[in-house]
CSV table of C-alpha atoms in Angstrom, one decimal:
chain,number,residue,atom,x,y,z
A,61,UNK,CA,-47.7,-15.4,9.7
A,62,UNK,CA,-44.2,-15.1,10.4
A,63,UNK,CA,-43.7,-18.7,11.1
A,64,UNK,CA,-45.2,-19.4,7.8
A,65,UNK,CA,-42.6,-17.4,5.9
A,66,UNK,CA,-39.8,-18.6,7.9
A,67,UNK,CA,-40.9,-21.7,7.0
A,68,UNK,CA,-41.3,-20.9,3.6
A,69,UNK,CA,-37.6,-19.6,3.1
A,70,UNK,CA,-36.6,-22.8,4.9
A,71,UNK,CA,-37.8,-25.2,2.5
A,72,UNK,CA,-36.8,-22.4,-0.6
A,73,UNK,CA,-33.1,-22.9,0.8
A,74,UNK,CA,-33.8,-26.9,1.0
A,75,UNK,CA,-34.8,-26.9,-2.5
A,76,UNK,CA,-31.9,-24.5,-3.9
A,77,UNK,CA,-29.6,-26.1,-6.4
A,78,UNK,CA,-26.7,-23.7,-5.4
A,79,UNK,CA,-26.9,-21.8,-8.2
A,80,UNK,CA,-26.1,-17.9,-8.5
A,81,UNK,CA,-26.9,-17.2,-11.6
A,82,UNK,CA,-28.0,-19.7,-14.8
A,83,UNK,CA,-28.3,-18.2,-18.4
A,84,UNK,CA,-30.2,-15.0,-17.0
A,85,UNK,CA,-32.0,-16.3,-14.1
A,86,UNK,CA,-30.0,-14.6,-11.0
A,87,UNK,CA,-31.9,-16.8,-8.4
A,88,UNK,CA,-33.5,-13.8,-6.9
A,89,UNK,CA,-35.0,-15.3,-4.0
A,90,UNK,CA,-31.0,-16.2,-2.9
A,91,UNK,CA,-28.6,-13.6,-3.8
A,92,UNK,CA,-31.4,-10.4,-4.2
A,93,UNK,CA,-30.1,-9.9,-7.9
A,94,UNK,CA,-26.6,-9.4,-9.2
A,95,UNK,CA,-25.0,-5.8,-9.2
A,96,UNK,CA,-22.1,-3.5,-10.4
A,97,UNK,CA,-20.4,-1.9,-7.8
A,98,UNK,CA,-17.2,0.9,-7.7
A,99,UNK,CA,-15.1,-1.3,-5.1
A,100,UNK,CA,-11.3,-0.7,-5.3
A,101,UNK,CA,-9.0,-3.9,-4.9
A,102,UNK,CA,-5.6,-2.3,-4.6
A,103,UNK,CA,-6.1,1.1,-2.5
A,104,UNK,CA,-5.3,4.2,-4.7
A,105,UNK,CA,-3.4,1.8,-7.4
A,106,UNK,CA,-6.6,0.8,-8.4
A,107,UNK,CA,-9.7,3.6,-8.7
A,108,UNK,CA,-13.0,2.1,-7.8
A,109,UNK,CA,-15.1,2.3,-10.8
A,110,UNK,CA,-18.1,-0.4,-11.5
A,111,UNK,CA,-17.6,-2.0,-14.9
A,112,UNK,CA,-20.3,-1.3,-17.1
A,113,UNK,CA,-22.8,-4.1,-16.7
A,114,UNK,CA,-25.7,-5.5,-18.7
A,115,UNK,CA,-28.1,-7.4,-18.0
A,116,UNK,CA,-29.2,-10.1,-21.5
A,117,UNK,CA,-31.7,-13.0,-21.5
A,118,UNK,CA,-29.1,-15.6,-21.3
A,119,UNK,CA,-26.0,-13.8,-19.9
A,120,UNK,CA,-24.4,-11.0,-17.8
A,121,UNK,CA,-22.1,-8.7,-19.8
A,122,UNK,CA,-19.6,-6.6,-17.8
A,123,UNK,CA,-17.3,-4.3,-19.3
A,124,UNK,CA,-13.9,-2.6,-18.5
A,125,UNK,CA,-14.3,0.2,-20.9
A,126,UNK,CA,-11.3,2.5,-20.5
A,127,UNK,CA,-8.4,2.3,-23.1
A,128,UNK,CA,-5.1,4.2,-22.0
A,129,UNK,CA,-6.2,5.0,-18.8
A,130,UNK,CA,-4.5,4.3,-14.9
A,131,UNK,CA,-5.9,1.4,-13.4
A,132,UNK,CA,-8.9,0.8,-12.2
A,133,UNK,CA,-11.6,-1.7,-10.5
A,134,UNK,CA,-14.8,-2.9,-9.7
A,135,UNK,CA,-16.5,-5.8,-9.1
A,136,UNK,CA,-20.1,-8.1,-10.5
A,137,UNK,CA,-21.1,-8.7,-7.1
A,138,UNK,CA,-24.9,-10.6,-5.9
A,139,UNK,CA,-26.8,-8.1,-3.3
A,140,UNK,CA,-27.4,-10.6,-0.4
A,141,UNK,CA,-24.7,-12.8,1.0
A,142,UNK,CA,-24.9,-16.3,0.5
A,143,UNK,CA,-23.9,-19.1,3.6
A,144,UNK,CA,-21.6,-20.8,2.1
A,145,UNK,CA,-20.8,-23.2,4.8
A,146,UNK,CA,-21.9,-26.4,3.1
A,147,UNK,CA,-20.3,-26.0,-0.2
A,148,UNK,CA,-16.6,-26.8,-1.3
A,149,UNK,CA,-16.3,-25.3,-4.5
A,150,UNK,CA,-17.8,-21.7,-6.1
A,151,UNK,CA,-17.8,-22.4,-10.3
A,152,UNK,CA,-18.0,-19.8,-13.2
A,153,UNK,CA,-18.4,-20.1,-16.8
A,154,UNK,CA,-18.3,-17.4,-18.5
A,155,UNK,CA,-17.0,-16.1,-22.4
A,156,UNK,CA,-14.3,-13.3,-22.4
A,157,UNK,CA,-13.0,-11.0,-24.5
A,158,UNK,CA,-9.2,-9.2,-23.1
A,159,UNK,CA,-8.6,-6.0,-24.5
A,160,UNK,CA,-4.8,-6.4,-24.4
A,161,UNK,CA,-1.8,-4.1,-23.3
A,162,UNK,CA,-1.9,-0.7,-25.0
A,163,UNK,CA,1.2,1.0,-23.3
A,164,UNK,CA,4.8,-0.7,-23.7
A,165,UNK,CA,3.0,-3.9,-22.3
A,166,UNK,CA,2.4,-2.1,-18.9
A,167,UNK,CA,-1.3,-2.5,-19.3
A,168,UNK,CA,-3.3,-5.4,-18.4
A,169,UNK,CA,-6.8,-6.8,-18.2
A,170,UNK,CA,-7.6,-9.1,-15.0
A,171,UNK,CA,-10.4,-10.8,-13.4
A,172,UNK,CA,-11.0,-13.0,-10.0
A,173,UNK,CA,-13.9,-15.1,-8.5
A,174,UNK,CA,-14.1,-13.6,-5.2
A,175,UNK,CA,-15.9,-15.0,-1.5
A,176,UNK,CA,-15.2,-12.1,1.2
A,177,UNK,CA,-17.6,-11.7,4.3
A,178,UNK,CA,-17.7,-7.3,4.1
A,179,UNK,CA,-17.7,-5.2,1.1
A,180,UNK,CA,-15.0,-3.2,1.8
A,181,UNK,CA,-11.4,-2.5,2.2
A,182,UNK,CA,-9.5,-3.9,-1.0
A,183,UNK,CA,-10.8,-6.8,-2.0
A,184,UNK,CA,-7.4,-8.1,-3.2
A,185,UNK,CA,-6.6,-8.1,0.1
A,186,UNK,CA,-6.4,-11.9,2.7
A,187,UNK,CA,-7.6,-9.6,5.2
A,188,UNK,CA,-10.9,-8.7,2.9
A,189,UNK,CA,-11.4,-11.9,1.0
A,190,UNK,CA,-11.9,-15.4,2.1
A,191,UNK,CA,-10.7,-17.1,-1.1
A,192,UNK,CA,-9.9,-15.6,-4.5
A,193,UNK,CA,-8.6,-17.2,-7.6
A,194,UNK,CA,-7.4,-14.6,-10.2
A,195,UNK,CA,-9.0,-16.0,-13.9
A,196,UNK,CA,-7.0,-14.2,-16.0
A,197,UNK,CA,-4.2,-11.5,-16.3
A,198,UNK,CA,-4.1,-10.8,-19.9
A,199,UNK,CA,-0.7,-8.4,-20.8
A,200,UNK,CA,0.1,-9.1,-24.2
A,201,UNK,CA,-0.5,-6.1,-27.0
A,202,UNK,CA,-3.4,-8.5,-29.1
A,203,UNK,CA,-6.5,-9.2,-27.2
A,204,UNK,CA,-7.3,-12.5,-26.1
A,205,UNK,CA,-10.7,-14.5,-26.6
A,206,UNK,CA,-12.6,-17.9,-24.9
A,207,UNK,CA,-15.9,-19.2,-24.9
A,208,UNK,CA,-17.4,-21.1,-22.0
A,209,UNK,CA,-14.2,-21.1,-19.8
A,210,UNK,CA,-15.3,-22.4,-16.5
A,211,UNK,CA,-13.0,-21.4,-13.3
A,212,UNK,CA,-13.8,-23.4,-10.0
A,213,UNK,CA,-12.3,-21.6,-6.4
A,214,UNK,CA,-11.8,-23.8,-3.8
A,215,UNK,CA,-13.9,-22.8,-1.0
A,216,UNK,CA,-13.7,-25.6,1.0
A,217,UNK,CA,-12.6,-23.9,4.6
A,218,UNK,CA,-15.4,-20.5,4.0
A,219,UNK,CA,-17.9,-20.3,6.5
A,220,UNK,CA,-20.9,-18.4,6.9
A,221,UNK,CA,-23.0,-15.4,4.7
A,222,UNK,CA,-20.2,-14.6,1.8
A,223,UNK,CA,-20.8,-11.8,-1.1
A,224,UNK,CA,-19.4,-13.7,-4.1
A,225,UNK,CA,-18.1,-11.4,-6.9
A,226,UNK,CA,-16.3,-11.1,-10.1
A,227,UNK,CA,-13.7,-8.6,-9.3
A,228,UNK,CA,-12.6,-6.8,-12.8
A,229,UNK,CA,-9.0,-5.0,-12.9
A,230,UNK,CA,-7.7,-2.8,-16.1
A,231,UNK,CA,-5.3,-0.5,-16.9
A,232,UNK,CA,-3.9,1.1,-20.2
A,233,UNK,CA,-5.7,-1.2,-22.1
A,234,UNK,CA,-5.5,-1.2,-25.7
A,235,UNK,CA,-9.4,-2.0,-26.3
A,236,UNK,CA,-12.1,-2.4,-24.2
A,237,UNK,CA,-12.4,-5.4,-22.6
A,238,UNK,CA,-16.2,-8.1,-22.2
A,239,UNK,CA,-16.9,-10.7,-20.0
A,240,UNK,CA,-19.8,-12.6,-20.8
A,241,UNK,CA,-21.0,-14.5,-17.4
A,242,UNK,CA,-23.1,-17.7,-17.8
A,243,UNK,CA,-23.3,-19.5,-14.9
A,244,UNK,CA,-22.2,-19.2,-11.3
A,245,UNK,CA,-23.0,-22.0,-9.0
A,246,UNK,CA,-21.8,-23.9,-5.8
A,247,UNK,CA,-21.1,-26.9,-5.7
A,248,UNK,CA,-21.3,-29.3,-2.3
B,93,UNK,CA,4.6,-7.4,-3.0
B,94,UNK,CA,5.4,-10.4,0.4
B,95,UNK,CA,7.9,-13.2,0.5
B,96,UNK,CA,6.6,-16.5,1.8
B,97,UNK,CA,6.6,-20.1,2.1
B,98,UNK,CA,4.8,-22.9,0.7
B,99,UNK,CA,5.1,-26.8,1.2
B,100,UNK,CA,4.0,-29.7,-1.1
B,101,UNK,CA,-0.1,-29.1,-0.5
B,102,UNK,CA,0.8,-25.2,-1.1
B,103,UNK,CA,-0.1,-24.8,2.5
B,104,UNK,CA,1.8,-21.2,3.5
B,105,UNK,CA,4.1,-20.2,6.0
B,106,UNK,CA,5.9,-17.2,7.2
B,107,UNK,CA,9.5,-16.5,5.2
B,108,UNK,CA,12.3,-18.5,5.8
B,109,UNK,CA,11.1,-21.4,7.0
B,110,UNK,CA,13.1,-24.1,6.7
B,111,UNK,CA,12.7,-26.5,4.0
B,112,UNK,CA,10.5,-25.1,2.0
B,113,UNK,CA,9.7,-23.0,-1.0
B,114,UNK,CA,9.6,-19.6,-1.1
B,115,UNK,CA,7.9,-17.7,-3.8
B,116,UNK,CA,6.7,-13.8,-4.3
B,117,UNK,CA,3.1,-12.8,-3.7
B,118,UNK,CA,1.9,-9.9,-5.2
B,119,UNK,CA,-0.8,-8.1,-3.4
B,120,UNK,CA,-3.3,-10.2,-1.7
B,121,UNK,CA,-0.5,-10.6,1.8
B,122,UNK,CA,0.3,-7.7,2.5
B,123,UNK,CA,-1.3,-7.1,5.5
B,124,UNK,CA,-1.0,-10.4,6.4
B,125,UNK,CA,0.5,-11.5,9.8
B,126,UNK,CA,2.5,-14.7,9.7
B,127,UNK,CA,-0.2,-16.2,12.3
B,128,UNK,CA,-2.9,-15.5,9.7
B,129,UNK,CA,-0.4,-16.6,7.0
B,130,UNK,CA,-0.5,-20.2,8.4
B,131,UNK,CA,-4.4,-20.1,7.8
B,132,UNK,CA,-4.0,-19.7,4.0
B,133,UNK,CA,-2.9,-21.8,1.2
B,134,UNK,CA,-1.6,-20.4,-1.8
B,135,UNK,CA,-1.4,-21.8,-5.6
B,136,UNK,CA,0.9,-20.2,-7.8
B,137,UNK,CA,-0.1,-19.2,-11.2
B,138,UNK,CA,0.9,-21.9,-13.8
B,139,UNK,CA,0.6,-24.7,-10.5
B,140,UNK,CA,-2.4,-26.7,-9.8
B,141,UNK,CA,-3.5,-28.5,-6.3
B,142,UNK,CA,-5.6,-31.3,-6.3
B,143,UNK,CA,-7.6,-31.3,-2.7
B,144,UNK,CA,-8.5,-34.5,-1.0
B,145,UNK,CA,-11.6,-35.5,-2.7
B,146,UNK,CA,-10.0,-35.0,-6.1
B,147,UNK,CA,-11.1,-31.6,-7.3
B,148,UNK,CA,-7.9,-30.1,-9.1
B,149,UNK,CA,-7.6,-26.0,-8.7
B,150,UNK,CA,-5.3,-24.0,-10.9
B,151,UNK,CA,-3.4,-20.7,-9.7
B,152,UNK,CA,-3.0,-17.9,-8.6
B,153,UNK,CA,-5.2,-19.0,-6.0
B,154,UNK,CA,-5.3,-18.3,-2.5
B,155,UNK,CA,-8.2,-20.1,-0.4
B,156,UNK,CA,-8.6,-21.0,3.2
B,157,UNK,CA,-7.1,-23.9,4.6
């Protein structure tokens, strides 16, 4: 019975596309579902809080809610790690939404694509992540919109099982910011 | 906030090495030793780096080399 399943999940990773996540199907079987999780990418700087998070038919919507407020961060995270040994490049499309800088331009709205092999220590961190490319790091006053944005992270020299995550930073925001996720895929 | 070096292909090295571009990291190398340094490349934000088999990447990235 167990050889059976083993070989079940062998051929189930043969036939995976890479794909994370495609217009509400989170590949299950892969990544165990996708996740909001309180993880802190700048020690005390940042507070871990997880963005609010919401789960549509075609899309993931996370939130960084707090207006006026110190900064903060969490991250969109899958629940298994993913080998990603035989890909080069980790992709994201997504539509956004920056809430803009509500106090003398000292606030901000941010968010990374993220590979790291542990889930903890600050993810901002080279000696948490294994490659990070920060999207966006929106400080003007007015807000800032995009619709399917795509963002590719060269992840060429990552080996082995990788949590892959959108990490979300805000602080003194002037509205809430949205990001709408769409697709997340790897690409050989 | 680190000091470092980068060359042409944005591959990093510690501060001060000779002829080659230093720029200002904010966060992500602070606990970075210069041996680990030397395992990273690093993309400015507003550059772009176009790896081997053509893929360009736009900064701020960091990935491994």
């Amino acid at each position: 019975m167990n050889a059976l399943l083993g070989y079940l999940a062998a051929c189930l990773r043969q036939a995976w596309s890479g794909k994370l996540y495609d217009a509400g199907d989170e590949f299950t079987d892969i990544t165990g579902g996708w996740q909001a999780r309180a993880w802190t990418g700048n020690g005390s700087i940042w507070n871990a809080v997880a963005p609010g998070f919401a789960k549509n038919a075609s899309s993931m919507v996370a939130t960084m809610p707090d207006k006026y407020t110190s900064g903060k961060s969490g991250v969109i995270e899958i629940r298994n790690n993913v080998d990603l040994t035989a890909y080069r490049t980790l992709h994201l499309r997504l539509d956004f939404n920056l809430g803009g800088s509500g106090w003398n331009e000292d606030g901000y709205s941010r968010f990374y694509l993220v590979t790291a092999p542990v889930r903890s220590g600050n993810w901002t961190s080279s000696s948490v992540f294994s490659a990070l490319l920060q999207c966006e790091n929106h400080r003007a006053n007015s807000n800032w919109a995009a619709t399917n944005r795509e963002y590719s992270l060269d992840i060429s020299g990552v080996a082995g099982a990788q949590d892959v995550f959108v990490g979300c930073a805000w602080a003194y925001q002037l509205n809430a910011s949205t990001l709408t996720i769409k697709e997340v895929w790897l690409e050989k | 906030m680190k000091t470092i070096c980068i060359d042409d292909d944005f591959a990093c090295y510690p501060a001060g090495t000779a002829g080659m571009r230093e720029v200002s990291v904010e966060l992500y190398l602070d606990d970075c030793t210069d041996e680990q340094l030397t395992e990273l490349r690093f993309v400015p934000a507003g550059e772009s780096w176009t790896r081997p088999d053509g893929v360009v990447f736009h900064g701020e990235m960091l990935s491994r080399r």
